[in-house]
Coordinates of C-alpha atoms in Angstrom, one line a residue:
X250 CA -44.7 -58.2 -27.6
X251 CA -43.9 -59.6 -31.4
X252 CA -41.1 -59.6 -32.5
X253 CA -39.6 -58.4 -35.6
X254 CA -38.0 -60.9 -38.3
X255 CA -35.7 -58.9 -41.1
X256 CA -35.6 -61.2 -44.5
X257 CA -32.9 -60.3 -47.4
X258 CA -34.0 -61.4 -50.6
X259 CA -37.3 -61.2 -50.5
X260 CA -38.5 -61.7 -54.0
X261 CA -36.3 -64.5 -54.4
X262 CA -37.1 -68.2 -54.7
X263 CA -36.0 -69.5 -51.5
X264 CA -37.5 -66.2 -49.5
X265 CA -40.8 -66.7 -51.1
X266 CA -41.0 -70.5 -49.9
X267 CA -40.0 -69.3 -46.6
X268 CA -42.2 -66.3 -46.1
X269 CA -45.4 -67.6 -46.1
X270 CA -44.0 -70.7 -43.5
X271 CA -42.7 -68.0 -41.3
X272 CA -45.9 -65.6 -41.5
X273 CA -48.1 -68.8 -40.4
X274 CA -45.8 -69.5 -36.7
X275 CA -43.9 -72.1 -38.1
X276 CA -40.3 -70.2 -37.8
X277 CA -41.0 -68.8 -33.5
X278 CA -44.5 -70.8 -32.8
X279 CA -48.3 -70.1 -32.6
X280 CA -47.6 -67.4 -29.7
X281 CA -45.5 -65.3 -31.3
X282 CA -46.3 -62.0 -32.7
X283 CA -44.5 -61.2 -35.8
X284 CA -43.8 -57.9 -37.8
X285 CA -41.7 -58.1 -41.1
X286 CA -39.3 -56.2 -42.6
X287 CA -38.1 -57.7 -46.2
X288 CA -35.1 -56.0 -47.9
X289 CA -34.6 -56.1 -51.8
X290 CA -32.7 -54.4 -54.4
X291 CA -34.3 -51.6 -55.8
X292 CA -35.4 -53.5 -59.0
X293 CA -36.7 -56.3 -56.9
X294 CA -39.0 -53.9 -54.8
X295 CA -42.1 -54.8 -57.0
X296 CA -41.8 -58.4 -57.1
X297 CA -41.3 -58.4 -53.1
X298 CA -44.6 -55.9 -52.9
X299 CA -46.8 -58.7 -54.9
X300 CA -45.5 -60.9 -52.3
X301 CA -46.3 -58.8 -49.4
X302 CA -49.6 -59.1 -50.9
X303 CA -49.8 -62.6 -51.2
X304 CA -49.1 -62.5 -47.7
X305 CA -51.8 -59.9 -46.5
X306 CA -54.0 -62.0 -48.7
X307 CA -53.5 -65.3 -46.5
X308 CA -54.7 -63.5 -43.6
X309 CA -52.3 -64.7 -41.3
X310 CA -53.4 -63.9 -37.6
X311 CA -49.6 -63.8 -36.0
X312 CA -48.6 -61.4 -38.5
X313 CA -49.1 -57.5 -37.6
X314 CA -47.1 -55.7 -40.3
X315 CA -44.8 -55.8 -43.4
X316 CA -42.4 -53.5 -44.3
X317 CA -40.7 -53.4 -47.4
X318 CA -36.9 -51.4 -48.0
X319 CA -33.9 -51.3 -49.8
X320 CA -32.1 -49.7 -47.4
X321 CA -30.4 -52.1 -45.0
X322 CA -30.9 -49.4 -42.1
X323 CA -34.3 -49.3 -42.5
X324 CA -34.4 -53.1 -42.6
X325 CA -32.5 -53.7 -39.6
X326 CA -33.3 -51.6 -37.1
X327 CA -35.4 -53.0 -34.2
X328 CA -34.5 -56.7 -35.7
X329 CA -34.9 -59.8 -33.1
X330 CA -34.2 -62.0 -36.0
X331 CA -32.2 -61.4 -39.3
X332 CA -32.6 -64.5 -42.6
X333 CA -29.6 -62.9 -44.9
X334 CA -30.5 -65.2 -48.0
X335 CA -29.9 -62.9 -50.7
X336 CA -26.9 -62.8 -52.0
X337 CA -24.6 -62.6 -55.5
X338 CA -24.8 -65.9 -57.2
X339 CA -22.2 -67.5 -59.0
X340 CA -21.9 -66.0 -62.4
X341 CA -20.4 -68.0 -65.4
X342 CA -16.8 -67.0 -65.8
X343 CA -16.6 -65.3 -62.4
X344 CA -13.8 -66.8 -60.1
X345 CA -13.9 -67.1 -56.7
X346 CA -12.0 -64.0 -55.2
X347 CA -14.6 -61.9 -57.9
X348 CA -17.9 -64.0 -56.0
X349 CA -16.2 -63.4 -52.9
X350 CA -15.8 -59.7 -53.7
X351 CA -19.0 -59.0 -55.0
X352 CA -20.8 -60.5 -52.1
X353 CA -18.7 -58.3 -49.8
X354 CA -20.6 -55.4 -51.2
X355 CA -24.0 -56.9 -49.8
X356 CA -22.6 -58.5 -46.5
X357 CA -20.4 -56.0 -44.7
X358 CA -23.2 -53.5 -45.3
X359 CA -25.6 -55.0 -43.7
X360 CA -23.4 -56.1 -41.1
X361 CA -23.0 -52.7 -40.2
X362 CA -26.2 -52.1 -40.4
X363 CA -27.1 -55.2 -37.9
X364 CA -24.6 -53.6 -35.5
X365 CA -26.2 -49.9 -35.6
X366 CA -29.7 -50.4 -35.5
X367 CA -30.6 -54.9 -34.6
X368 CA -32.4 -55.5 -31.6
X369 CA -29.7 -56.4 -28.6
X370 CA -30.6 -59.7 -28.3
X371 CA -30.5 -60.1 -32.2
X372 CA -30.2 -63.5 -34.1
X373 CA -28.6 -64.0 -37.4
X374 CA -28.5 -66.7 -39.8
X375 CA -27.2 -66.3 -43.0
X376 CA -28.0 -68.5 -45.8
X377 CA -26.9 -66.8 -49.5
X378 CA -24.0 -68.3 -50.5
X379 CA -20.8 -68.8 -49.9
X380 CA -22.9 -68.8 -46.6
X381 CA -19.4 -69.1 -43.8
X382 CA -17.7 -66.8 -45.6
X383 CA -20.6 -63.8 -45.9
X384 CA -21.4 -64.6 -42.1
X385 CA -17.6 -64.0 -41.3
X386 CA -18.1 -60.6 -43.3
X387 CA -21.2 -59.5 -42.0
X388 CA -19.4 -60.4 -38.3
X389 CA -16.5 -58.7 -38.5
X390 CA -18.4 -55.4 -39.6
X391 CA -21.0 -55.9 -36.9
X392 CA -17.9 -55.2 -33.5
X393 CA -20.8 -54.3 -31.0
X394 CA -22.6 -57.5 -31.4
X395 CA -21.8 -60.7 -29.6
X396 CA -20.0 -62.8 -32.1
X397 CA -22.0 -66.2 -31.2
X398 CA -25.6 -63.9 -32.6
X399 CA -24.5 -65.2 -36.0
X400 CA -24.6 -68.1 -37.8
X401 CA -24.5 -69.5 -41.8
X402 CA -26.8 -72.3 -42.6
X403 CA -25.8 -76.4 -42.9
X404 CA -28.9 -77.8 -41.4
X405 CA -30.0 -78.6 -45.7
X406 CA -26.7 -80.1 -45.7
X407 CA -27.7 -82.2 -42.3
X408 CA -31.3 -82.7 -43.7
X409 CA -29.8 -84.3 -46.9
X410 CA -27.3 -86.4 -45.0
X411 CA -30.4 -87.7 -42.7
X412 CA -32.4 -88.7 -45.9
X413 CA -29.9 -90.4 -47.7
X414 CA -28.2 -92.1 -45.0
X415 CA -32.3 -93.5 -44.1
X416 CA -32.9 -94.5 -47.5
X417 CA -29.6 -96.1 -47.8
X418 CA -31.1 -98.7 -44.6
X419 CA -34.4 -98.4 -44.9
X420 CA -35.4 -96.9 -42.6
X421 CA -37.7 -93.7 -40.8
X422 CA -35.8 -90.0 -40.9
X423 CA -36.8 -90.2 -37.5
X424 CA -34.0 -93.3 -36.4
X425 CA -31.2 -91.2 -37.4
X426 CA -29.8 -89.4 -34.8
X427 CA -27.0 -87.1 -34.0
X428 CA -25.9 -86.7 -38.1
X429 CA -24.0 -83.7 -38.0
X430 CA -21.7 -82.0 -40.8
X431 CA -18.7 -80.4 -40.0
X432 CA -16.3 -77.5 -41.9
X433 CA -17.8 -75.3 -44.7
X434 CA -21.0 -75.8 -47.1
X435 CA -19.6 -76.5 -49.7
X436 CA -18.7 -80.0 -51.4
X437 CA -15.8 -80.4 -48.9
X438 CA -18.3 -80.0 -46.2
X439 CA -18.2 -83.5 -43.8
X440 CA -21.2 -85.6 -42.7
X441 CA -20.1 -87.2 -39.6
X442 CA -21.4 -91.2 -39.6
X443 CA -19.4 -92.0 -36.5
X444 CA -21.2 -90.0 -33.9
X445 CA -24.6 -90.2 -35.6
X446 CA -26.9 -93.3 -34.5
X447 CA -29.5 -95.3 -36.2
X448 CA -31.5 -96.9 -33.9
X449 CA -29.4 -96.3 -31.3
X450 CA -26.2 -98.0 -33.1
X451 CA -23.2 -96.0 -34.3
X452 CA -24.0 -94.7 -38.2
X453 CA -20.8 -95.9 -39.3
X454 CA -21.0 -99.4 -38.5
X455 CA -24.1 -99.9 -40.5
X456 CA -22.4 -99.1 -43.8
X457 CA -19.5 -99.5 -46.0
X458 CA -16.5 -97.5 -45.8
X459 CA -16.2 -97.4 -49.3
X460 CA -20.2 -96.4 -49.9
X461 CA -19.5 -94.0 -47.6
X462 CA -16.1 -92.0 -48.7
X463 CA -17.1 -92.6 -52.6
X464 CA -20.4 -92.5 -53.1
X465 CA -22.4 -90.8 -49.5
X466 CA -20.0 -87.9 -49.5
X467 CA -20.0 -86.8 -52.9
X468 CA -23.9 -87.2 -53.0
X469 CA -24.2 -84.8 -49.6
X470 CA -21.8 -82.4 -50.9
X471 CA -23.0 -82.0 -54.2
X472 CA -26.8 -82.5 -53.7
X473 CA -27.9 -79.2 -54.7
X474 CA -26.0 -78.9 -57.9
X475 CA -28.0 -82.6 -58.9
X476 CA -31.0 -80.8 -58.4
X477 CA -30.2 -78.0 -60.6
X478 CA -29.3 -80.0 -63.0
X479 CA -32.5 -82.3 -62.7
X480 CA -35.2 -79.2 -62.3
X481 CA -33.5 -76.5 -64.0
X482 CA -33.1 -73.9 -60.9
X483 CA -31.6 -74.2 -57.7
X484 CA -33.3 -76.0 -54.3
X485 CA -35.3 -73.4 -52.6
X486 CA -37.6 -75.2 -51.2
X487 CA -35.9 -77.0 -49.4
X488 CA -33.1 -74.0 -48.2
X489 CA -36.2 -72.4 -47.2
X490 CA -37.2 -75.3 -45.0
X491 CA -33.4 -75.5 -43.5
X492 CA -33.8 -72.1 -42.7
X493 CA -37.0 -72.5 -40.8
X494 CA -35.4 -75.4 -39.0
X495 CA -32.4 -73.6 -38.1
X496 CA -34.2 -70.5 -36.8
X497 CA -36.9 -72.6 -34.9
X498 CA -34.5 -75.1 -33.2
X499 CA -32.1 -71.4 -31.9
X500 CA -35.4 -70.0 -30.7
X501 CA -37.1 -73.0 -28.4
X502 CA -34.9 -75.7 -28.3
X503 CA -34.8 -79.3 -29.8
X504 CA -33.5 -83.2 -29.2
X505 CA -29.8 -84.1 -30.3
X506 CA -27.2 -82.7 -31.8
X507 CA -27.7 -80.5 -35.1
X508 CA -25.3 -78.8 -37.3
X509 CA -24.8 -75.2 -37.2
X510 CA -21.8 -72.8 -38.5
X511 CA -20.7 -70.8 -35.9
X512 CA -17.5 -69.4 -34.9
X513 CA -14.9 -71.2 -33.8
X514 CA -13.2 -70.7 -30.3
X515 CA -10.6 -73.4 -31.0
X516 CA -13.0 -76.5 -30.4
X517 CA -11.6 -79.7 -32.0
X518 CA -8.3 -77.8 -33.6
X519 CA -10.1 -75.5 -35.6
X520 CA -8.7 -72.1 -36.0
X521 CA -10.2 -69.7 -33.6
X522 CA -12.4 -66.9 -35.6
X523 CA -13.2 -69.4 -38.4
X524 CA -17.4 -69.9 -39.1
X525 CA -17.1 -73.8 -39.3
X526 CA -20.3 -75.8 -38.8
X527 CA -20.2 -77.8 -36.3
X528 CA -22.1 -80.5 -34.0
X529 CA -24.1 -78.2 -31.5
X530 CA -26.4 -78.7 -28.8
X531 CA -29.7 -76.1 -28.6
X532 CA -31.4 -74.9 -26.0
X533 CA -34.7 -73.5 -25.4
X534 CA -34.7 -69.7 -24.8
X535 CA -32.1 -69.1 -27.5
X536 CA -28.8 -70.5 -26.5
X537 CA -26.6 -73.6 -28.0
X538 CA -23.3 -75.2 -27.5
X539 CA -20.8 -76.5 -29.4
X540 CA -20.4 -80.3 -27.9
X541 CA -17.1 -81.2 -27.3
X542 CA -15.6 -84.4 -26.9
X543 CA -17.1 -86.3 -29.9
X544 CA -14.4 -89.0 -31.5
X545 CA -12.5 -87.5 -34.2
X546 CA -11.0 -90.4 -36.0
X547 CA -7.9 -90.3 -38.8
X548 CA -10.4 -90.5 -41.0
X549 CA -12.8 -87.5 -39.8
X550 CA -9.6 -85.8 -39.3
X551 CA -8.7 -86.1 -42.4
X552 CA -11.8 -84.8 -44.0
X553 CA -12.7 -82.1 -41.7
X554 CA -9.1 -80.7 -41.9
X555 CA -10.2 -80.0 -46.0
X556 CA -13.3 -78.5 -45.6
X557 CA -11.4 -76.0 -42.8
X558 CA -8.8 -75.2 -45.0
X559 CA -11.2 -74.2 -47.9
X560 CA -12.7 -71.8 -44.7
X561 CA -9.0 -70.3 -44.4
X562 CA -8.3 -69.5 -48.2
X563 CA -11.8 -67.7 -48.1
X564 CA -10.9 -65.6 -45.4
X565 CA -7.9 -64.9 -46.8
X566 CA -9.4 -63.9 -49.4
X567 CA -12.0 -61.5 -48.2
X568 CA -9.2 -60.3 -45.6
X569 CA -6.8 -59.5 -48.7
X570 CA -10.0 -57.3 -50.1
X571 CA -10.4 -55.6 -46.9
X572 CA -13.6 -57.0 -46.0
X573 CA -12.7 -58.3 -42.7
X574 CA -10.1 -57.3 -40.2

């Protein structure tokens, strides 16, 4: 039986580097059936038909249909696996209560939506941006579904960490385990060197505290402003290939720990209800678990209790506009 994958923003940069990924068995494997439905805005609705044709015209053997909407029902119902990516970008001159506001109007839709007409066993990962935030929207507005079926994206924000942190000792992406970012994505967002391991030695040790505060952190956090300022538009490509990562690793399992936001149920002082990313084990079959009982030092402490206050002031927010409960 295939199963069906939902994909918001479907003309848009990072959906069309994820689409054709997805369509070949790279997001649920080679044995999975898929059939997809891709939601746009109405003036969008072209563009995402040329891609739809791009698609057919790749001949892709897993995928049986493609559906194209701009009506979240439509788009939703029968879903076994939602991608939210688009969403309303940062606009000059726009603060953060109006982004916050504005992306409301897309999120707690289709959260309703997701509750009224998703598969039971739905799966959503919400990447547009701010990506907590619209996940705790989409949530709250979605009461019938079990509250662990969504999650917003940090695995770029883990995948940038991991790069870095191997170029920095020279060494493979592939000795650098356990790298996990805690708190929002965002540029208070915190990659964890004390739990990860590089060659089976403690991250943290390897480096300088200094290098590491000053210079590692800022780079993380602000990696995908750099690349819009080095290639003129924002990093899809790679979103695209976090997203895949994410999805894949929920569906059948993977080594380690990995970094997901998910809602909190109080693990490691963080308020209870909040989406914080945090170090997660995944299973195959679908299922994960936040690890407890990693070392929070004063430092980690200190930095992880920023990037979860930033989480509070956007639900605050959004609560304030009546977007969440």
């Amino acid at each position: 039986m295939s199963k069906t994958i939902t994909l918001t923003g479907a003309a848009g940069a990072i959906g069309y580097a994820a689409l054709f990924r997805i369509a070949s068995g790279q997001l649920l494997g080679q044995n999975e059936k898929i059939k997809l439905k891709l939601l746009e805005i109405e003036p969008a609705l072209q563009a995402a038909e040329g891609t739809a044709m791009e698609l057919e015209d790749s001949a892709f053997p897993l995928l049986e249909s493609i559906d194209i909407t701009s009506d979240a029902n439509e788009a939703f119902d029968g879903c076994d696996v939602g991608m939210l990516i688009g969403a309303q970008p940062r606009k000059q001159g726009m603060e953060r209560a109006d982004l916050l506001e504005a992306n409301g109007a897309i999120f707690k839709p289709q959260g309703e939506a997701i509750n009224s007409h998703a598969d039971d066993d739905v799966r959503i990962l919400v990447v547009g941006n701010p990506a907590n935030t619209n996940a705790l929207i989409a949530m709250s507005n979605a009461p019938d579904v079990p509250h662990d079926r969504f999650t917003s994206m940090t695995r770029l924000d883990e995948n940038r960490a991991v790069s870095m942190l191997a170029r920095k000792l020279s060494v493979s992406v592939e000795d650098v385990e356990d790298l996990v970012v805690w708190g929002n994505h965002s540029p208070t967002m915190f990659p964890d060197l004390f739990n990860a391991k590089v060659n089976g030695e403690r991250a943290a040790d390897q480096v300088d505290l200094d290098w590491y505060e000053n210079e590692y952190m800022p780079r993380v956090g602000k990696r995908g402003a750099a690349v819009i300022e080095a290639r003129g538009a924002s990093s899809a490509a790679s979103a695209a290939n976090a997203a895949i990562d994410h999805v894949h690793d929920w569906a059948l399992g993977a080594e380690g720990l990995h970094s997901m936001a998910v809602r909190s149920e109080g693990q490691y002082g963080i308020e209870e209800g909040l989406i914080s990313s945090f170090p997660v084990r995944l299973h195959s079959g679908g299922g994960y678990e936040v690890v407890e009982g990693l070392e929070i030092n004063d430092f980690a402490r200190s930095k992880i209790d920023i990037t979860v206050n930033e989480l509070k002031e956007e639900r605050d927010a959004v609560k304030e506009l009546g977007l969440i409960g």
